[in-house]
Amino acid sequence: MDIRSLSSSHRHPQDAPYVHKVGLPPKQNLFSEFKATVKETFFADDPLRPFKDQPSSKKFILCVQAIFPIFEWGRSYNFAKFRGDLIAGLTIASLCIPQDIAYAKLANLDPQYGLYTSFVPPLIYAFMGSSRDIAIGPVAVVSLLLGTLLQNEIDPVGNATEYRRLAFTATFFAGITQVTLGFFRLGFLIDFLSHAAVVGFMGGAAITISLQQLKGFLGIKKFTKKTDIVSVMHSVFASAHHGWNWQTIVIGVSFLSFLLVAKYIGKKNKKFFWVPAIGPLISVVLSTFFVYITRADKQGVQIVKHIHKGINPPSVNQIYFSGDYLLKGARIGIVAGMIALTEAIAIGRTFAAMKDYQLDGNKEMVALGTMNVVGSMTSCYVATGSFSRSAVNYMAGCQTAVSNIVMATVVFFTLKFLTPLFKYTPNAILAAIIISAVISLIDFDAAYLIWKIDKFDFVACMGAFFGVVFVSVEIGLLIAVSISFAKILLQVTRPRTAILGNLPRTTVYRNILQYPEAAKVPGVLIVRVDSAIYFSNSNYIKERILRWLRDEDELVNKSGQTKIQFLIVEMSPVTDIDTSGIHAMEELFRSLQKREIQLILANPGPAVIDKLHASGSAQLIGEDKIFLTVADAVASCCPKSVGEV
Amino acid sequence: MDIRSLSSSHRHPQDAPYVHKVGLPPKQNLFSEFKATVKETFFADDPLRPFKDQPSSKKFILCVQAIFPIFEWGRSYNFAKFRGDLIAGLTIASLCIPQDIAYAKLANLDPQYGLYTSFVPPLIYAFMGSSRDIAIGPVAVVSLLLGTLLQNEIDPVGNATEYRRLAFTATFFAGITQVTLGFFRLGFLIDFLSHAAVVGFMGGAAITISLQQLKGFLGIKKFTKKTDIVSVMHSVFASAHHGWNWQTIVIGVSFLSFLLVAKYIGKKNKKFFWVPAIGPLISVVLSTFFVYITRADKQGVQIVKHIHKGINPPSVNQIYFSGDYLLKGARIGIVAGMIALTEAIAIGRTFAAMKDYQLDGNKEMVALGTMNVVGSMTSCYVATGSFSRSAVNYMAGCQTAVSNIVMATVVFFTLKFLTPLFKYTPNAILAAIIISAVISLIDFDAAYLIWKIDKFDFVACMGAFFGVVFVSVEIGLLIAVSISFAKILLQVTRPRTAILGNLPRTTVYRNILQYPEAAKVPGVLIVRVDSAIYFSNSNYIKERILRWLRDEDELVNKSGQTKIQFLIVEMSPVTDIDTSGIHAMEELFRSLQKREIQLILANPGPAVIDKLHASGSAQLIGEDKIFLTVADAVASCCPKSVGEV
């Protein structure tokens, strides 16, 4: 390998510390460089590793197993695992049935669509997904998001058929979006919604959802279509005239208290995790029985009434493949699909980390997308992983995705035979179930931790929260995304720079703000640039360095110290430089030349030294002015000032 | 100041190298931290520095001078400077008059609008601008951009009045955009168009403009509205049937050759810079005379015909302040305004660097925006700095912006008295002038340098170039912006990581790819993360580190070396970390714990150590596992492996 010598030949006669030369990495041809970049960007987790050095037949089997992981873990399936999955599946089924009916109302759909969505998608997921703990089905936030976005376009009450068709169209495009992102390995785009923004958004969504439940809770008939807190409160107090239905309130409040107490018990003692899990089902059974006995529906208590019997009818012909609604459905689908992905991937990663197995994010996305595409053709709406149900699944001892198959089977029987039993279920119960479910989305601990760690993150969190609560779900989401992007923008355009000083009795140079004992070297200004120098920040970096120089000159003039004659730029963090950065370095060199200050570079990385040579800047600045370490650079300027070791 | 001790107490008995503790910076309160961030982001060039410690009266004067810099440099104006400005002003006036008439045609406007745009905007700029060398007026690329975008909305031939109104509306909003960006100090947004993309876009625009001139050059009557090379060539060869007007071609070719030769002379010998400067005017005079004498217009040579006499009429009432065209004008204005800004700021910075004076980019934007807003109300269209005229201005010895005032005065006289002289000017001459002017926008040297330095930049350059030439100006611009953003995205989501090894006989640890002599330490894996750890890359970084570990484990297993027991993360380039980054570090710690590997951190910066403490991660990892340098960290793992100095 070819290493050009670039360092000075300055050596101490006595100690003879070995002065290494700055290494020039071997020239990589364009194609291998491009290949390496593509690999790192899109295939960072090396998904084709298991395929290496395998015979063709094995490769085929591996390929099938990659697309349908069930063929991989299904081979080692045994009765012990089935037992765990059976118990977990039954537990989450008891939780999901009342939630499905409730969440379908959030999405302004008839209750059976929630049950449909807990039947087909989990089955598809069990075949194609890789997470062992995730529980698939409709979730509160996505249902709310869909309901809000869809009802902006079509009135769900007046135009129910078209509303449903648009819902299926949106689900179809949500699935297409998810498959596309996963297939083209663009999964990293999901990471662009920062954790803090998601916490704020979820908390705001939880408040919004709870406020929506006041309609069912208080038995209000005329309710605003808007979701922000001001409009909802206005509706609530406006209807106070007509009087709220006290029977509904009694039922609602009592069972809500019951559910919240059950939740608390489950949280306090992990052994009682099953208590909040069966709480909703018990509430439904008891309240239905109670309403049936007392015929409370005749006294104004609103009930579910009719749930269509039978399993998912096909709905391929109901999806809009052309016309105005195609675009609208696509837009809504893309947004809903990405939010659904964020939830599912977060859940998948959390449990994979806890149980210490690897999860291929992009493969998961393909599985989730396929399940939604197929779901849209079988009368389901957007399904994803549910935090609460996945946690219950995990606690109940699930082993594989078979728990989802068990749950889907229970839902199947419910759809086939048990739907008439829900006729007298009061809406207030569904409202109470939803409220008790979303309460846990408001994560005070996470918000407090964010406040302690990073104030900017906290601003993002609060911005998203208040945006959702006081304006609308879409605006809150927009705020969350915008603040996330603004943070990246800030990182990219205003990188940090620092003045370095020598830590006494070492050859180590550190930030003088962090290490007050670090002493500046007289006549030398050492600046560290903490970022790659690209077009987005090259001008700022150049001007910032010149400003550091001006500040130092002022200080030096005031205190009568040695005038600055050398400017050392410590380039360890500068991982890369592009043409704009090269221009900025050359302009800096010329600016300093005019002021009779020598520019010295310390520790450029491989990419940087390569480009400095290619552009001729290294020759311009002087190859003997580029050193391996700051200590070497300082030694070349002022031999007596180097700290001894 | 409070520094908590965090390092180990490991000391060599003999040498006793002083092991420094990792410094914890003093806690800054939230407000001062926020203030510092805002200052660095928006006021990076410290514009209020001159206002410090000044009495109120002085502050007022400084304020007026800041808004109208003419009151600052006007005080030291003398005859010597005026002489330089007079010569420069007359030179650029001779260049700008023919160009104005030509560029107005590019924008599908009548010729006098080009002259108007060289009258009012330069005057406004002279009062408010800070660049001493820039020459203001219409430019080829912005004229083309405006012409293309406007004619997509309104037909300039059939609906000339409304077209003109939309042009003024667009100019108004271009000015508003520029003022807003400058006022809110958002000027750094201009930096987001990478230099390479601009080179490609300008080259493509030059080709497109030259192709458009074939209409005037060959005397073609029926010409395509599209700008891409395929459509233009189709038009050209389709009209070959009707025959091209040979007289026009003769005039055009001869004078184009004359202009190109003049340009060549000026480039070869800097003393003859005035030759290409007066070339266009001479061509206009000669050709007008020639056509007048021979009455060539009767033989099919198209001429300018009529230029409306008199100075700028007011046009405030012609701007659309409501209705459909308001939005269209705003959209076009924003795009044109930002492209105009990019050109002007680039020119300003270039000459400021050459003459070594400071330029406040944001202040410049306010000046440019004001000039366009006022221009839109006085029948001008978007004006900005012109590369070619500014270079001539510089060479001719301009001293201040008074050269623009001189040029505007000449244009004034032209508008008042001289417009009838242009009646017989053939269109072919204007075409030849435009072609010779834009040829220099095709910068082969810059493109070659980009190819040598940074291949990704070259892709951006070529993408923009081919987009403009083969599709349209808007698409080329979109490609340029998209590729610029993709590069930032890549930088942000896929930061570099490197394995470090010890350079023999030093305590220096460097990238083993760049320094093949760097030796890995047995049992220890040292990874350097080359970026701040944010939500956009925290998951990738964690998984990449674990993958480095897996690769190392494989290598170690094959070769029978010591199993990895320590993972040191060198965090010098990690300038900051947010909540997602903290989570990733904690997950990494737990993952390593399961594999019985100790996580050690080396050299965290001030922001990082601060947040590690605030979140409790420092306690989780162990405060004695955080070291100042990699050498200290390695010494703590394996005392015998540290390189001697």
PDB file of C-alpha atoms in Angstrom, chain A residues 171-307:
ATOM      1  CA  THR A 171     -55.418   1.104   4.046  1.00  0.00           C
ATOM      2  CA  PHE A 172     -54.334  -0.218   0.673  1.00  0.00           C
ATOM      3  CA  PHE A 173     -51.958   2.670   0.144  1.00  0.00           C
ATOM      4  CA  ALA A 174     -50.719   2.463   3.706  1.00  0.00           C
ATOM      5  CA  GLY A 175     -49.736  -1.115   2.960  1.00  0.00           C
ATOM      6  CA  ILE A 176     -48.146  -0.167  -0.358  1.00  0.00           C
ATOM      7  CA  THR A 177     -46.126   2.572   1.370  1.00  0.00           C
ATOM      8  CA  GLN A 178     -44.916   0.167   4.028  1.00  0.00           C
ATOM      9  CA  VAL A 179     -43.931  -2.530   1.522  1.00  0.00           C
ATOM     10  CA  THR A 180     -42.127   0.014  -0.658  1.00  0.00           C
ATOM     11  CA  LEU A 181     -40.138   1.439   2.241  1.00  0.00           C
ATOM     12  CA  GLY A 182     -39.173  -2.018   3.385  1.00  0.00           C
ATOM     13  CA  PHE A 183     -38.393  -3.361  -0.072  1.00  0.00           C
ATOM     14  CA  PHE A 184     -36.186  -0.424  -1.038  1.00  0.00           C
ATOM     15  CA  ARG A 185     -34.603  -0.559   2.405  1.00  0.00           C
ATOM     16  CA  LEU A 186     -35.632   3.022   3.108  1.00  0.00           C
ATOM     17  CA  GLY A 187     -36.545   2.056   6.641  1.00  0.00           C
ATOM     18  CA  PHE A 188     -34.155   4.611   8.059  1.00  0.00           C
ATOM     19  CA  LEU A 189     -36.664   7.302   7.066  1.00  0.00           C
ATOM     20  CA  ILE A 190     -38.781   6.181  10.030  1.00  0.00           C
ATOM     21  CA  ASP A 191     -35.912   7.142  12.307  1.00  0.00           C
ATOM     22  CA  PHE A 192     -36.442  10.740  11.286  1.00  0.00           C
ATOM     23  CA  LEU A 193     -39.275  11.121  13.709  1.00  0.00           C
ATOM     24  CA  SER A 194     -37.418  11.755  16.908  1.00  0.00           C
ATOM     25  CA  HIS A 195     -38.329   9.803  20.032  1.00  0.00           C
ATOM     26  CA  ALA A 196     -39.143  13.010  21.894  1.00  0.00           C
ATOM     27  CA  ALA A 197     -41.567  14.156  19.209  1.00  0.00           C
ATOM     28  CA  VAL A 198     -43.264  10.751  19.254  1.00  0.00           C
ATOM     29  CA  VAL A 199     -43.683  10.908  23.038  1.00  0.00           C
ATOM     30  CA  GLY A 200     -45.323  14.317  22.724  1.00  0.00           C
ATOM     31  CA  PHE A 201     -47.475  13.257  19.802  1.00  0.00           C
ATOM     32  CA  MET A 202     -48.693  10.077  21.559  1.00  0.00           C
ATOM     33  CA  GLY A 203     -49.467  11.980  24.738  1.00  0.00           C
ATOM     34  CA  GLY A 204     -51.445  14.558  22.795  1.00  0.00           C
ATOM     35  CA  ALA A 205     -53.253  11.847  20.849  1.00  0.00           C
ATOM     36  CA  ALA A 206     -54.181  10.148  24.115  1.00  0.00           C
ATOM     37  CA  ILE A 207     -55.699  13.361  25.476  1.00  0.00           C
ATOM     38  CA  THR A 208     -57.547  13.916  22.201  1.00  0.00           C
ATOM     39  CA  ILE A 209     -58.910  10.378  22.167  1.00  0.00           C
ATOM     40  CA  SER A 210     -60.044  10.644  25.774  1.00  0.00           C
ATOM     41  CA  LEU A 211     -61.819  13.903  25.019  1.00  0.00           C
ATOM     42  CA  GLN A 212     -63.621  12.258  22.093  1.00  0.00           C
ATOM     43  CA  GLN A 213     -64.924   9.650  24.511  1.00  0.00           C
ATOM     44  CA  LEU A 214     -66.806  12.271  26.445  1.00  0.00           C
ATOM     45  CA  LYS A 215     -69.459  11.904  23.776  1.00  0.00           C
ATOM     46  CA  GLY A 216     -70.169   8.289  24.632  1.00  0.00           C
ATOM     47  CA  PHE A 217     -69.452   8.879  28.287  1.00  0.00           C
ATOM     48  CA  LEU A 218     -71.936  11.626  28.867  1.00  0.00           C
ATOM     49  CA  GLY A 219     -74.423  10.436  26.301  1.00  0.00           C
ATOM     50  CA  ILE A 220     -74.140  13.592  24.218  1.00  0.00           C
ATOM     51  CA  LYS A 221     -75.895  13.497  20.868  1.00  0.00           C
ATOM     52  CA  LYS A 222     -74.594  16.655  19.160  1.00  0.00           C
ATOM     53  CA  PHE A 223     -70.807  16.582  19.155  1.00  0.00           C
ATOM     54  CA  THR A 224     -68.199  18.603  17.303  1.00  0.00           C
ATOM     55  CA  LYS A 225     -66.278  17.049  14.437  1.00  0.00           C
ATOM     56  CA  LYS A 226     -63.134  18.859  15.506  1.00  0.00           C
ATOM     57  CA  THR A 227     -60.694  17.222  17.866  1.00  0.00           C
ATOM     58  CA  ASP A 228     -59.019  20.109  19.649  1.00  0.00           C
ATOM     59  CA  ILE A 229     -59.695  20.583  23.338  1.00  0.00           C
ATOM     60  CA  VAL A 230     -61.406  23.941  22.973  1.00  0.00           C
ATOM     61  CA  SER A 231     -64.039  22.705  20.512  1.00  0.00           C
ATOM     62  CA  VAL A 232     -64.674  19.555  22.518  1.00  0.00           C
ATOM     63  CA  MET A 233     -65.130  21.401  25.791  1.00  0.00           C
ATOM     64  CA  HIS A 234     -67.432  23.787  24.018  1.00  0.00           C
ATOM     65  CA  SER A 235     -69.561  20.879  22.787  1.00  0.00           C
ATOM     66  CA  VAL A 236     -69.600  19.292  26.224  1.00  0.00           C
ATOM     67  CA  PHE A 237     -70.743  22.359  28.064  1.00  0.00           C
ATOM     68  CA  ALA A 238     -73.129  23.396  25.317  1.00  0.00           C
ATOM     69  CA  SER A 239     -74.949  20.107  25.686  1.00  0.00           C
ATOM     70  CA  ALA A 240     -75.124  20.564  29.442  1.00  0.00           C
ATOM     71  CA  HIS A 241     -78.365  22.395  28.736  1.00  0.00           C
ATOM     72  CA  HIS A 242     -80.054  19.329  27.376  1.00  0.00           C
ATOM     73  CA  GLY A 243     -78.766  17.473  30.347  1.00  0.00           C
ATOM     74  CA  TRP A 244     -76.421  14.599  30.299  1.00  0.00           C
ATOM     75  CA  ASN A 245     -77.830  11.121  30.592  1.00  0.00           C
ATOM     76  CA  TRP A 246     -77.121  10.243  34.246  1.00  0.00           C
ATOM     77  CA  GLN A 247     -77.512   6.510  33.722  1.00  0.00           C
ATOM     78  CA  THR A 248     -74.795   6.576  31.054  1.00  0.00           C
ATOM     79  CA  ILE A 249     -72.534   8.583  33.307  1.00  0.00           C
ATOM     80  CA  VAL A 250     -73.053   6.138  36.199  1.00  0.00           C
ATOM     81  CA  ILE A 251     -72.258   3.134  34.040  1.00  0.00           C
ATOM     82  CA  GLY A 252     -69.301   4.862  32.459  1.00  0.00           C
ATOM     83  CA  VAL A 253     -67.736   6.217  35.611  1.00  0.00           C
ATOM     84  CA  SER A 254     -68.128   3.017  37.621  1.00  0.00           C
ATOM     85  CA  PHE A 255     -66.602   0.774  35.009  1.00  0.00           C
ATOM     86  CA  LEU A 256     -63.862   3.279  34.192  1.00  0.00           C
ATOM     87  CA  SER A 257     -62.894   3.298  37.863  1.00  0.00           C
ATOM     88  CA  PHE A 258     -62.929  -0.494  37.835  1.00  0.00           C
ATOM     89  CA  LEU A 259     -60.642  -0.590  34.781  1.00  0.00           C
ATOM     90  CA  LEU A 260     -58.245   1.996  36.188  1.00  0.00           C
ATOM     91  CA  VAL A 261     -58.012   0.122  39.478  1.00  0.00           C
ATOM     92  CA  ALA A 262     -57.372  -3.121  37.584  1.00  0.00           C
ATOM     93  CA  LYS A 263     -54.620  -1.334  35.610  1.00  0.00           C
ATOM     94  CA  TYR A 264     -53.046  -0.086  38.808  1.00  0.00           C
ATOM     95  CA  ILE A 265     -53.050  -3.563  40.336  1.00  0.00           C
ATOM     96  CA  GLY A 266     -51.378  -4.962  37.248  1.00  0.00           C
ATOM     97  CA  LYS A 267     -48.726  -2.251  37.322  1.00  0.00           C
ATOM     98  CA  LYS A 268     -47.923  -2.575  40.995  1.00  0.00           C
ATOM     99  CA  ASN A 269     -47.495  -6.333  40.967  1.00  0.00           C
ATOM    100  CA  LYS A 270     -46.249  -7.950  37.799  1.00  0.00           C
ATOM    101  CA  LYS A 271     -47.821 -11.254  38.787  1.00  0.00           C
ATOM    102  CA  PHE A 272     -51.261  -9.758  38.354  1.00  0.00           C
ATOM    103  CA  PHE A 273     -50.681  -8.665  34.770  1.00  0.00           C
ATOM    104  CA  TRP A 274     -53.738 -10.668  33.733  1.00  0.00           C
ATOM    105  CA  VAL A 275     -56.056  -8.483  35.824  1.00  0.00           C
ATOM    106  CA  PRO A 276     -56.015  -5.452  33.526  1.00  0.00           C
ATOM    107  CA  ALA A 277     -55.976  -7.880  30.604  1.00  0.00           C
ATOM    108  CA  ILE A 278     -59.357  -9.399  31.299  1.00  0.00           C
ATOM    109  CA  GLY A 279     -60.761  -6.226  32.826  1.00  0.00           C
ATOM    110  CA  PRO A 280     -62.290  -4.921  29.582  1.00  0.00           C
ATOM    111  CA  LEU A 281     -63.967  -8.205  28.719  1.00  0.00           C
ATOM    112  CA  ILE A 282     -65.447  -8.523  32.191  1.00  0.00           C
ATOM    113  CA  SER A 283     -66.677  -4.936  31.983  1.00  0.00           C
ATOM    114  CA  VAL A 284     -68.356  -5.635  28.664  1.00  0.00           C
ATOM    115  CA  VAL A 285     -70.007  -8.806  29.926  1.00  0.00           C
ATOM    116  CA  LEU A 286     -71.224  -7.261  33.166  1.00  0.00           C
ATOM    117  CA  SER A 287     -72.462  -4.050  31.619  1.00  0.00           C
ATOM    118  CA  THR A 288     -74.208  -5.839  28.755  1.00  0.00           C
ATOM    119  CA  PHE A 289     -75.956  -8.086  31.218  1.00  0.00           C
ATOM    120  CA  PHE A 290     -76.897  -5.116  33.359  1.00  0.00           C
ATOM    121  CA  VAL A 291     -78.322  -3.134  30.453  1.00  0.00           C
ATOM    122  CA  TYR A 292     -80.201  -6.191  29.240  1.00  0.00           C
ATOM    123  CA  ILE A 293     -81.728  -6.778  32.633  1.00  0.00           C
ATOM    124  CA  THR A 294     -82.699  -3.203  33.318  1.00  0.00           C
ATOM    125  CA  ARG A 295     -83.472  -2.348  29.653  1.00  0.00           C
ATOM    126  CA  ALA A 296     -81.460   0.760  30.298  1.00  0.00           C
ATOM    127  CA  ASP A 297     -81.397   1.430  26.560  1.00  0.00           C
ATOM    128  CA  LYS A 298     -84.990   2.525  26.825  1.00  0.00           C
ATOM    129  CA  GLN A 299     -83.855   5.167  29.306  1.00  0.00           C
ATOM    130  CA  GLY A 300     -81.446   6.845  26.937  1.00  0.00           C
ATOM    131  CA  VAL A 301     -78.340   4.725  27.383  1.00  0.00           C
ATOM    132  CA  GLN A 302     -76.880   4.349  23.911  1.00  0.00           C
ATOM    133  CA  ILE A 303     -75.893   0.850  22.951  1.00  0.00           C
ATOM    134  CA  VAL A 304     -73.878  -0.779  20.222  1.00  0.00           C
ATOM    135  CA  LYS A 305     -77.050  -2.274  18.755  1.00  0.00           C
ATOM    136  CA  HIS A 306     -76.072  -4.379  15.825  1.00  0.00           C
ATOM    137  CA  ILE A 307     -72.777  -5.997  14.912  1.00  0.00           C
TER     138      ILE A 307
END
